[in-house]
mmCIF file of C-alpha atoms in Angstrom:
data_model
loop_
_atom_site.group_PDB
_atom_site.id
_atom_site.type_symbol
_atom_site.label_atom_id
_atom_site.label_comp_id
_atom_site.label_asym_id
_atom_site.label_seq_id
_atom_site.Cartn_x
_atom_site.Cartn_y
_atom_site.Cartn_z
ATOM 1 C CA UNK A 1 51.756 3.710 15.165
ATOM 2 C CA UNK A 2 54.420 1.765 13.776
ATOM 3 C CA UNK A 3 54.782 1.958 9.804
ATOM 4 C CA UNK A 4 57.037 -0.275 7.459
ATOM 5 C CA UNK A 5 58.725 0.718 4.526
ATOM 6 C CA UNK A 6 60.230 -1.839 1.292
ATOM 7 C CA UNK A 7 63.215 -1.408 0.949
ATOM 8 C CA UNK A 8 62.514 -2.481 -2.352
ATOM 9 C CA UNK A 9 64.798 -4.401 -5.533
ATOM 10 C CA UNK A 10 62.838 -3.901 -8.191
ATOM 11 C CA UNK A 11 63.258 -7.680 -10.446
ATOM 12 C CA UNK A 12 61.444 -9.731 -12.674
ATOM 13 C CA UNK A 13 57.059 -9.793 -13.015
ATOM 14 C CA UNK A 14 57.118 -13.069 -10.898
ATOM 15 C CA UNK A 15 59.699 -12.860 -8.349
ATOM 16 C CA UNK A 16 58.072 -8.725 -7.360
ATOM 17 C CA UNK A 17 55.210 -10.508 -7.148
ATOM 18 C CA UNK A 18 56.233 -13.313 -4.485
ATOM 19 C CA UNK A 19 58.190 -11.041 -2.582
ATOM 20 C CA UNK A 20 55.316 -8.429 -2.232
ATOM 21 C CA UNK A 21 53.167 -11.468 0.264
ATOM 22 C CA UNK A 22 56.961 -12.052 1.764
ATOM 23 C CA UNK A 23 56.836 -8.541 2.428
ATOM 24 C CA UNK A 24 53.524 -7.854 3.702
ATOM 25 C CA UNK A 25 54.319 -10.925 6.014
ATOM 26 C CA UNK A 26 57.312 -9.462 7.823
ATOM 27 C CA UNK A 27 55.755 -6.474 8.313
ATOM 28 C CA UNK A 28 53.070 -8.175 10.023
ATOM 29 C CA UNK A 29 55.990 -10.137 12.041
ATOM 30 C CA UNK A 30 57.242 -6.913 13.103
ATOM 31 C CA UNK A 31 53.734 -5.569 14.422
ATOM 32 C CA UNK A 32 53.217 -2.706 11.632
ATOM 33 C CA UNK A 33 49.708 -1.524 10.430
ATOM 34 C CA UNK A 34 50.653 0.058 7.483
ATOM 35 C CA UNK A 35 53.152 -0.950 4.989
ATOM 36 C CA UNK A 36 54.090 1.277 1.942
ATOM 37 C CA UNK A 37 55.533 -0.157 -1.459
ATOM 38 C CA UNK A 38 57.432 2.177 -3.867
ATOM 39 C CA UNK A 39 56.159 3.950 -7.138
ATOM 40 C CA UNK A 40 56.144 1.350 -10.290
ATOM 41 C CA UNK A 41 57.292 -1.325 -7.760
ATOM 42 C CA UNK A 42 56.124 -4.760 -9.446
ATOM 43 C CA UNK A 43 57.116 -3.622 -12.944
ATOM 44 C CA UNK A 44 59.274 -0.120 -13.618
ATOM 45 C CA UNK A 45 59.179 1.835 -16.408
ATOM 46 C CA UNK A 46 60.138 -0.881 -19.054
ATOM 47 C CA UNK A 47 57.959 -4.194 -18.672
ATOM 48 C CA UNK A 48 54.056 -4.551 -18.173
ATOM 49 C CA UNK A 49 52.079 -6.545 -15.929
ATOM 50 C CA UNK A 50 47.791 -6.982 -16.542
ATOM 51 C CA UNK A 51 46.620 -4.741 -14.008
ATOM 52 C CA UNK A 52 43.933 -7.248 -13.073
ATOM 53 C CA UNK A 53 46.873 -9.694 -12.303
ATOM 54 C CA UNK A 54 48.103 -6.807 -9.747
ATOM 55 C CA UNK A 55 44.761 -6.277 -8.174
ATOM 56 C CA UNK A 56 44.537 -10.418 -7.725
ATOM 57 C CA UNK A 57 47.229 -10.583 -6.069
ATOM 58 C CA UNK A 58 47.450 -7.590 -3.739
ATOM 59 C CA UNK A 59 43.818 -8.504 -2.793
ATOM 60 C CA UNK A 60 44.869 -12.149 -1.616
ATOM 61 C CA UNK A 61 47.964 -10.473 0.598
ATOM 62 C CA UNK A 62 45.692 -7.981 2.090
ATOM 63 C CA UNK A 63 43.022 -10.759 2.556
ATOM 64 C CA UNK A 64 45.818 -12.475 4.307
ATOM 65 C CA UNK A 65 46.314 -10.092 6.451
ATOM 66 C CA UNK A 66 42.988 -8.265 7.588
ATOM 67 C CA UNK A 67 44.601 -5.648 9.954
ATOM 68 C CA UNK A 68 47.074 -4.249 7.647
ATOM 69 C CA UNK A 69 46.719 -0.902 5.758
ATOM 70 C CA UNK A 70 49.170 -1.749 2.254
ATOM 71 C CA UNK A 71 50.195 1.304 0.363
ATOM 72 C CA UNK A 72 50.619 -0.668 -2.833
ATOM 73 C CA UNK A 73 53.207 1.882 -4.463
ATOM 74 C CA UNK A 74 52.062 2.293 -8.282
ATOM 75 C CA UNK A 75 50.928 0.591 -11.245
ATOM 76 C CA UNK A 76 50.008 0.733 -14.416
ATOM 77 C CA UNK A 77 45.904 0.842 -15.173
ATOM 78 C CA UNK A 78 44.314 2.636 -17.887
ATOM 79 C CA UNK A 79 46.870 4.820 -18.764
ATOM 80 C CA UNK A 80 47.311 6.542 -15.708
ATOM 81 C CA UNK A 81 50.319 5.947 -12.792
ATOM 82 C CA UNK A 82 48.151 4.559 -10.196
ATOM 83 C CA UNK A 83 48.970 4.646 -6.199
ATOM 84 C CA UNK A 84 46.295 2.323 -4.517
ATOM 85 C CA UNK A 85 45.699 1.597 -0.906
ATOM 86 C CA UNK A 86 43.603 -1.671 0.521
ATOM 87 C CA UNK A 87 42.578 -2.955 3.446
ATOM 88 C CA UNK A 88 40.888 -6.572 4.341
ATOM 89 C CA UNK A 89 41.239 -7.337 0.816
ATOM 90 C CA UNK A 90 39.017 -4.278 -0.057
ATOM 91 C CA UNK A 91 40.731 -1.357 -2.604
ATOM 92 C CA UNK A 92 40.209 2.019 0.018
ATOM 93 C CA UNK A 93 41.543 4.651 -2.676
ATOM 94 C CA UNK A 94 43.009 5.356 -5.645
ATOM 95 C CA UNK A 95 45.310 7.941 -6.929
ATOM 96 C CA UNK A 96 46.010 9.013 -10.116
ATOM 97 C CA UNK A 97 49.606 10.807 -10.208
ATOM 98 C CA UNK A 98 48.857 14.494 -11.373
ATOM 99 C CA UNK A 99 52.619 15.833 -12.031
ATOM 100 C CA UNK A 100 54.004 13.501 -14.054
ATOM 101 C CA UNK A 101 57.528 14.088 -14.946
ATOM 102 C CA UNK A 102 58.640 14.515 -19.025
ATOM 103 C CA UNK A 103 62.284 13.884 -18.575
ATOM 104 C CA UNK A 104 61.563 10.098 -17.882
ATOM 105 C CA UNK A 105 59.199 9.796 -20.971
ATOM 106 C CA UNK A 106 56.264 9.687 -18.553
ATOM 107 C CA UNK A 107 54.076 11.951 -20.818
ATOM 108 C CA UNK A 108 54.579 8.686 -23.545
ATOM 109 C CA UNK A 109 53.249 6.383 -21.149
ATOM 110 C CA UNK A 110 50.873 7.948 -18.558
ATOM 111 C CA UNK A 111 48.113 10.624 -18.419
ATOM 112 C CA UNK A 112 48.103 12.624 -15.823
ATOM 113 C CA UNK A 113 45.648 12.531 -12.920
ATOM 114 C CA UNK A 114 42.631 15.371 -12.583
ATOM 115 C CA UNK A 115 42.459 15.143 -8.741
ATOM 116 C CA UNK A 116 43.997 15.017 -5.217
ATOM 117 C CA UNK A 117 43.283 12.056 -2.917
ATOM 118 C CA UNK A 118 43.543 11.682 0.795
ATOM 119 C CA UNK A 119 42.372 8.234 2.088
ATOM 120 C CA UNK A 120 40.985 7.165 5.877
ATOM 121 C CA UNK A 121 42.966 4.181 7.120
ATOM 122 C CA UNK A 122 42.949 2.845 10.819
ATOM 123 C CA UNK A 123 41.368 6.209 12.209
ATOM 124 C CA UNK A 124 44.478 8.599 10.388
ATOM 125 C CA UNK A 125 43.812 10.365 7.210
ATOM 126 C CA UNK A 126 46.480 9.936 4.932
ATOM 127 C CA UNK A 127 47.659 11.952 1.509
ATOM 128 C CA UNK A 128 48.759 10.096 -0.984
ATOM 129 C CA UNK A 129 51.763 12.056 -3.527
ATOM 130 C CA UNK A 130 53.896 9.909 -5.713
ATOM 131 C CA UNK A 131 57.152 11.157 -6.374
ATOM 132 C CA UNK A 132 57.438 14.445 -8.999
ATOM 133 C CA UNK A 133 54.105 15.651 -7.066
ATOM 134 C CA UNK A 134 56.673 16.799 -4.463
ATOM 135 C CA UNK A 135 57.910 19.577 -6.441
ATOM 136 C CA UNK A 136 54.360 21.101 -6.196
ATOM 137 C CA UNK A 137 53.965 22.595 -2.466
ATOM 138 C CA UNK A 138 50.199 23.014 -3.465
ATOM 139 C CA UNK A 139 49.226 19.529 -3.670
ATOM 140 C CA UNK A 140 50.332 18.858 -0.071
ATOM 141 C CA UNK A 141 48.893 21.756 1.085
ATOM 142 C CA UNK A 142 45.570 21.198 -0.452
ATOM 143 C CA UNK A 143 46.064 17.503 1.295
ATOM 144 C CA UNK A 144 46.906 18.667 4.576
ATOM 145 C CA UNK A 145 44.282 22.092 5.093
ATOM 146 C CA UNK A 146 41.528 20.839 2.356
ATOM 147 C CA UNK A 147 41.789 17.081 2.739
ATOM 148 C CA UNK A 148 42.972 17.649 6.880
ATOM 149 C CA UNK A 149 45.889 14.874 6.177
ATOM 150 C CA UNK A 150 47.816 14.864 9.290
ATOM 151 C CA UNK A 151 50.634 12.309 7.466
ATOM 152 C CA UNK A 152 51.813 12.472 3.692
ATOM 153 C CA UNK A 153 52.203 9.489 2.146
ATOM 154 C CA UNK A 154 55.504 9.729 -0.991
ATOM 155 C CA UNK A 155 56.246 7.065 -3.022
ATOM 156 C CA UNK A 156 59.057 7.596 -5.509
ATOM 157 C CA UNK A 157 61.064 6.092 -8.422
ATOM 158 C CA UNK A 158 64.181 8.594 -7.410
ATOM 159 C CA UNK A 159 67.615 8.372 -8.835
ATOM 160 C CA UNK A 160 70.403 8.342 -5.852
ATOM 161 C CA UNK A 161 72.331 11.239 -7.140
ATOM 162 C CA UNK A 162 69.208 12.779 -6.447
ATOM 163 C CA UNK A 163 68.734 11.878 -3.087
ATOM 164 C CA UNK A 164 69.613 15.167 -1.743
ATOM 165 C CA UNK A 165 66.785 16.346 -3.542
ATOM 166 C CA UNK A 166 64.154 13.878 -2.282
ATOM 167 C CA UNK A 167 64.877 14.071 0.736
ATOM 168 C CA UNK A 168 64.554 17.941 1.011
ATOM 169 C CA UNK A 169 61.385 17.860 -0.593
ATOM 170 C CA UNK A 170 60.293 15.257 1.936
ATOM 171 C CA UNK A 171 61.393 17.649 5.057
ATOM 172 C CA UNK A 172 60.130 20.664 3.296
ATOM 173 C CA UNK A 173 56.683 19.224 2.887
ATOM 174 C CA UNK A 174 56.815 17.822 6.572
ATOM 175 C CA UNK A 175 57.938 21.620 8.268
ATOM 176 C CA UNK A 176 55.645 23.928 5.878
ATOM 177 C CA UNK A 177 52.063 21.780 6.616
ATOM 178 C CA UNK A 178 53.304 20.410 10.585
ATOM 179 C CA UNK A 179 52.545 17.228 9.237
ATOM 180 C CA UNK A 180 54.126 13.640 9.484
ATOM 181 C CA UNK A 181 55.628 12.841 5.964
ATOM 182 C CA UNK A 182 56.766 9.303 4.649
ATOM 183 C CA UNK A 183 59.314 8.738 1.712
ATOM 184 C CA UNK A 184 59.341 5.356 0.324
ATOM 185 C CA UNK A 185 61.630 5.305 -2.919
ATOM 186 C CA UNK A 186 63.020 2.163 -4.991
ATOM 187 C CA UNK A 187 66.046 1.084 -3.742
ATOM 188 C CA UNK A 188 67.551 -0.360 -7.096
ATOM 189 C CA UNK A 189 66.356 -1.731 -10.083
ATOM 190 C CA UNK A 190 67.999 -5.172 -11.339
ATOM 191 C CA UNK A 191 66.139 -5.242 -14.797
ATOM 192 C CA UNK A 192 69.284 -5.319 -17.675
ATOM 193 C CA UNK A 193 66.869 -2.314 -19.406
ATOM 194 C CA UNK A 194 66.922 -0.143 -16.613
ATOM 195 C CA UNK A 195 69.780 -0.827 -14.014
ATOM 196 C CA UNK A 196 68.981 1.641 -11.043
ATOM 197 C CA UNK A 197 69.953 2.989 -7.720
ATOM 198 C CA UNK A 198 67.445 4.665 -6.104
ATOM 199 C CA UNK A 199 67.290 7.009 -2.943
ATOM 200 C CA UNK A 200 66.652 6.045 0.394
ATOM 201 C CA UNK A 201 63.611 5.574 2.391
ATOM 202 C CA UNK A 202 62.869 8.543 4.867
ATOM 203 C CA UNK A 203 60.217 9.646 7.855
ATOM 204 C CA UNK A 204 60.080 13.157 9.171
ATOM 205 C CA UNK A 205 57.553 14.688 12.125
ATOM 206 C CA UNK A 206 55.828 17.794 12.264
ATOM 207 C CA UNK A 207 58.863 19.673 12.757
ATOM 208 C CA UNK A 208 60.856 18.177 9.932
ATOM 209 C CA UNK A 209 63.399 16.189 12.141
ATOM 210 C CA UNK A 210 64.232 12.617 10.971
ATOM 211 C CA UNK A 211 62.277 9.413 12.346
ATOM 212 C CA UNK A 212 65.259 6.825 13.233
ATOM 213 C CA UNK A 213 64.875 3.344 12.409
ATOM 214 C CA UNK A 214 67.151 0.160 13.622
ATOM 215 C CA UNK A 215 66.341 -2.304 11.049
ATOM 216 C CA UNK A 216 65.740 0.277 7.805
ATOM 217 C CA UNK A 217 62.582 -1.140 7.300
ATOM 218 C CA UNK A 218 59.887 -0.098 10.930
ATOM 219 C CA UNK A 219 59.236 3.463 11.969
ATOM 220 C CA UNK A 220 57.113 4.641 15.044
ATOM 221 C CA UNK A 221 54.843 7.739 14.760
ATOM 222 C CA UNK A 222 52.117 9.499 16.359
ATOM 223 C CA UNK A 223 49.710 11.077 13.890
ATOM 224 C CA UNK A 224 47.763 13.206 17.093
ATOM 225 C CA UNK A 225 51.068 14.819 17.032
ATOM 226 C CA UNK A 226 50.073 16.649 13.510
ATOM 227 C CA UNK A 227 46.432 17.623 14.661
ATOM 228 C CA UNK A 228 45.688 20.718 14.275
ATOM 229 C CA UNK A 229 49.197 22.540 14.302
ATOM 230 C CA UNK A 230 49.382 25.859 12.247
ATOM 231 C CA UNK A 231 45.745 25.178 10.773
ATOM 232 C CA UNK A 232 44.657 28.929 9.699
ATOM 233 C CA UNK A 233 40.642 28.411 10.858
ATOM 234 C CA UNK A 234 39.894 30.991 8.182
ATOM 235 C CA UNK A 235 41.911 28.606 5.339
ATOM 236 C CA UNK A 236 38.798 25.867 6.474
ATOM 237 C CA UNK A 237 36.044 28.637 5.721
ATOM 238 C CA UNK A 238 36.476 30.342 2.372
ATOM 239 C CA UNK A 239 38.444 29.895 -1.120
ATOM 240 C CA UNK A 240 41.491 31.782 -0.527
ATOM 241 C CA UNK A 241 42.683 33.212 -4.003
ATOM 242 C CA UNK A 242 45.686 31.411 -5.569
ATOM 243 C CA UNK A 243 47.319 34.906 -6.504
ATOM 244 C CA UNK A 244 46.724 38.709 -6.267
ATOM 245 C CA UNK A 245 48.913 41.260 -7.628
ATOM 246 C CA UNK A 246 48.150 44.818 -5.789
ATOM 247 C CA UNK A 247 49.548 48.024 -6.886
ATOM 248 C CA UNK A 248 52.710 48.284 -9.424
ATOM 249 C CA UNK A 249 54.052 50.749 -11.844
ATOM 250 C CA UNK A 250 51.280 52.781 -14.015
ATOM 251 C CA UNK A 251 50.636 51.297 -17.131
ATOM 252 C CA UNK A 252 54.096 51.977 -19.597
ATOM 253 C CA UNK A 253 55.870 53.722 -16.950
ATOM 254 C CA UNK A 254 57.927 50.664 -16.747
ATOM 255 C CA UNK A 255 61.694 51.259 -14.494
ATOM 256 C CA UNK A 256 62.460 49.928 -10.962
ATOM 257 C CA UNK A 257 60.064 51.204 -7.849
ATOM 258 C CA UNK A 258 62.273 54.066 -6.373
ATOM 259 C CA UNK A 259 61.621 53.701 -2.875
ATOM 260 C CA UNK A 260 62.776 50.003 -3.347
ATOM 261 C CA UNK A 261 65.446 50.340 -5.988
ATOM 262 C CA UNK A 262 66.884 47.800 -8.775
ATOM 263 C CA UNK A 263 67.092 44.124 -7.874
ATOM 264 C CA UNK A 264 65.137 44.955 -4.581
#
């Protein structure tokens, strides 16, 4: 299955707008069935667009093109930081993003989600995680054993100097749930408010090694490659406890465990 990825400058409202269709359209060119947009990709962190002016026009490009899954990054829509994904002009799912990060003044701006959301596109189930949700192993776990996601689905709005840090996250997610994993991150931001560089785009398999691309944009996967690896059949039965704390030191004996010693 061959995926594209925007390598995306965020500008103004209008020109985002135009460039999403000229997007969607070279994807199409380049025989992709899903293309994935980055987290707050039509208007950052600084201006607002009417989210029903979004939803017009990302229904008329997926109208336009019928056979195309579009990962439509993020926007803002009542209050939240909203991933959506369409299809044939029709809205599939919608995510609400649950970790949002305080550093970036998101807690001003956004609520935060109640709710992890996988979505069914082109016969591949797909979990959707934008950005600081991949500091939170759970979340993708809960996708890929509750939600049986065999490809994760990042969008970002990730500083370069942080790349490193992305992209590990990215890989870690991809080895620890044998699961395909794509990173699509803002490549720059060209607004005078919030001049940007963001990280790059990234694919990893099952097995956490790097998907190569030749143009920066397509990537080839196979999603039956994911099925079923290192699935625990009793983690698909019962409600495995979070956390469970055996044993210890009797109550105000306090000190390090002797057989173990300090630091152990």
């Amino acid at each position: 299955m061959r995926i594209w990825l925007a390598r995306w400058v965020c500008r103004d409202v209008e020109s985002n707008l135009r460039r999403m269709a000229e997007e969607v359209d070279e994807a199409a060119s380049a025989g992709a069935r899903w293309v994935v947009f980055p987290e707050s990709f039509l208007h950052g962190y600084t201006r607002r667009v009417e989210p029903e002016r979004v939803r017009a026009a990302v229904t008329e490009v997926s109208d336009t093109h019928p056979g195309m899954t579009i990962f439509a990054g993020s926007f803002s829509e009542e209050r939240r930081n909203r991933m959506t994904v369409w299809k044939a002009g029709r809205e599939l799912a919608r995510y609400d993003k649950v970790h949002l990060f305080p550093p970036n003044g998101e807690l001003d701006i956004w609520e935060p989600g109640d709710r992890y959301v996988a979505v069914e596109a082109d016969g591949e189930r797909a979990g959707l995680i934008n950005c600081n949700d991949l500091r939170f192993p759970e979340q993708a776990r809960a996708l890929r054993v509750g939600a049986r996601a065999t490809v994760l689905v990042a969008v970002a709005w990730w500083p370069w100097r942080r790349d490193w840090v992305w992209r590990t996250l990215l890989r870690a997610r991809a080895i620890e749930n044998a699961c395909w994993v794509i990173g699509c991150c803002v490549a720059a931001s060209e607004w005078p408010r919030e001049r940007f560089a963001g990280a790059g785009n990234y694919v990893f398999d099952p097995f956490g090694e790097p998907v190569r691309t030749t143009d920066d944009h397509t990537y080839d996967l196979d999603p039956a490659r994911a099925a079923g690896i290192l699935v625990n059949p009793l983690e698909l039965a019962v409600e495995i406890p979070r956390v469970e704390v055996e044993g210890g030191s009797p109550a105000g004996a306090g000190g390090a465990d002797p057989e173990r010693g300090p630091g152990a």
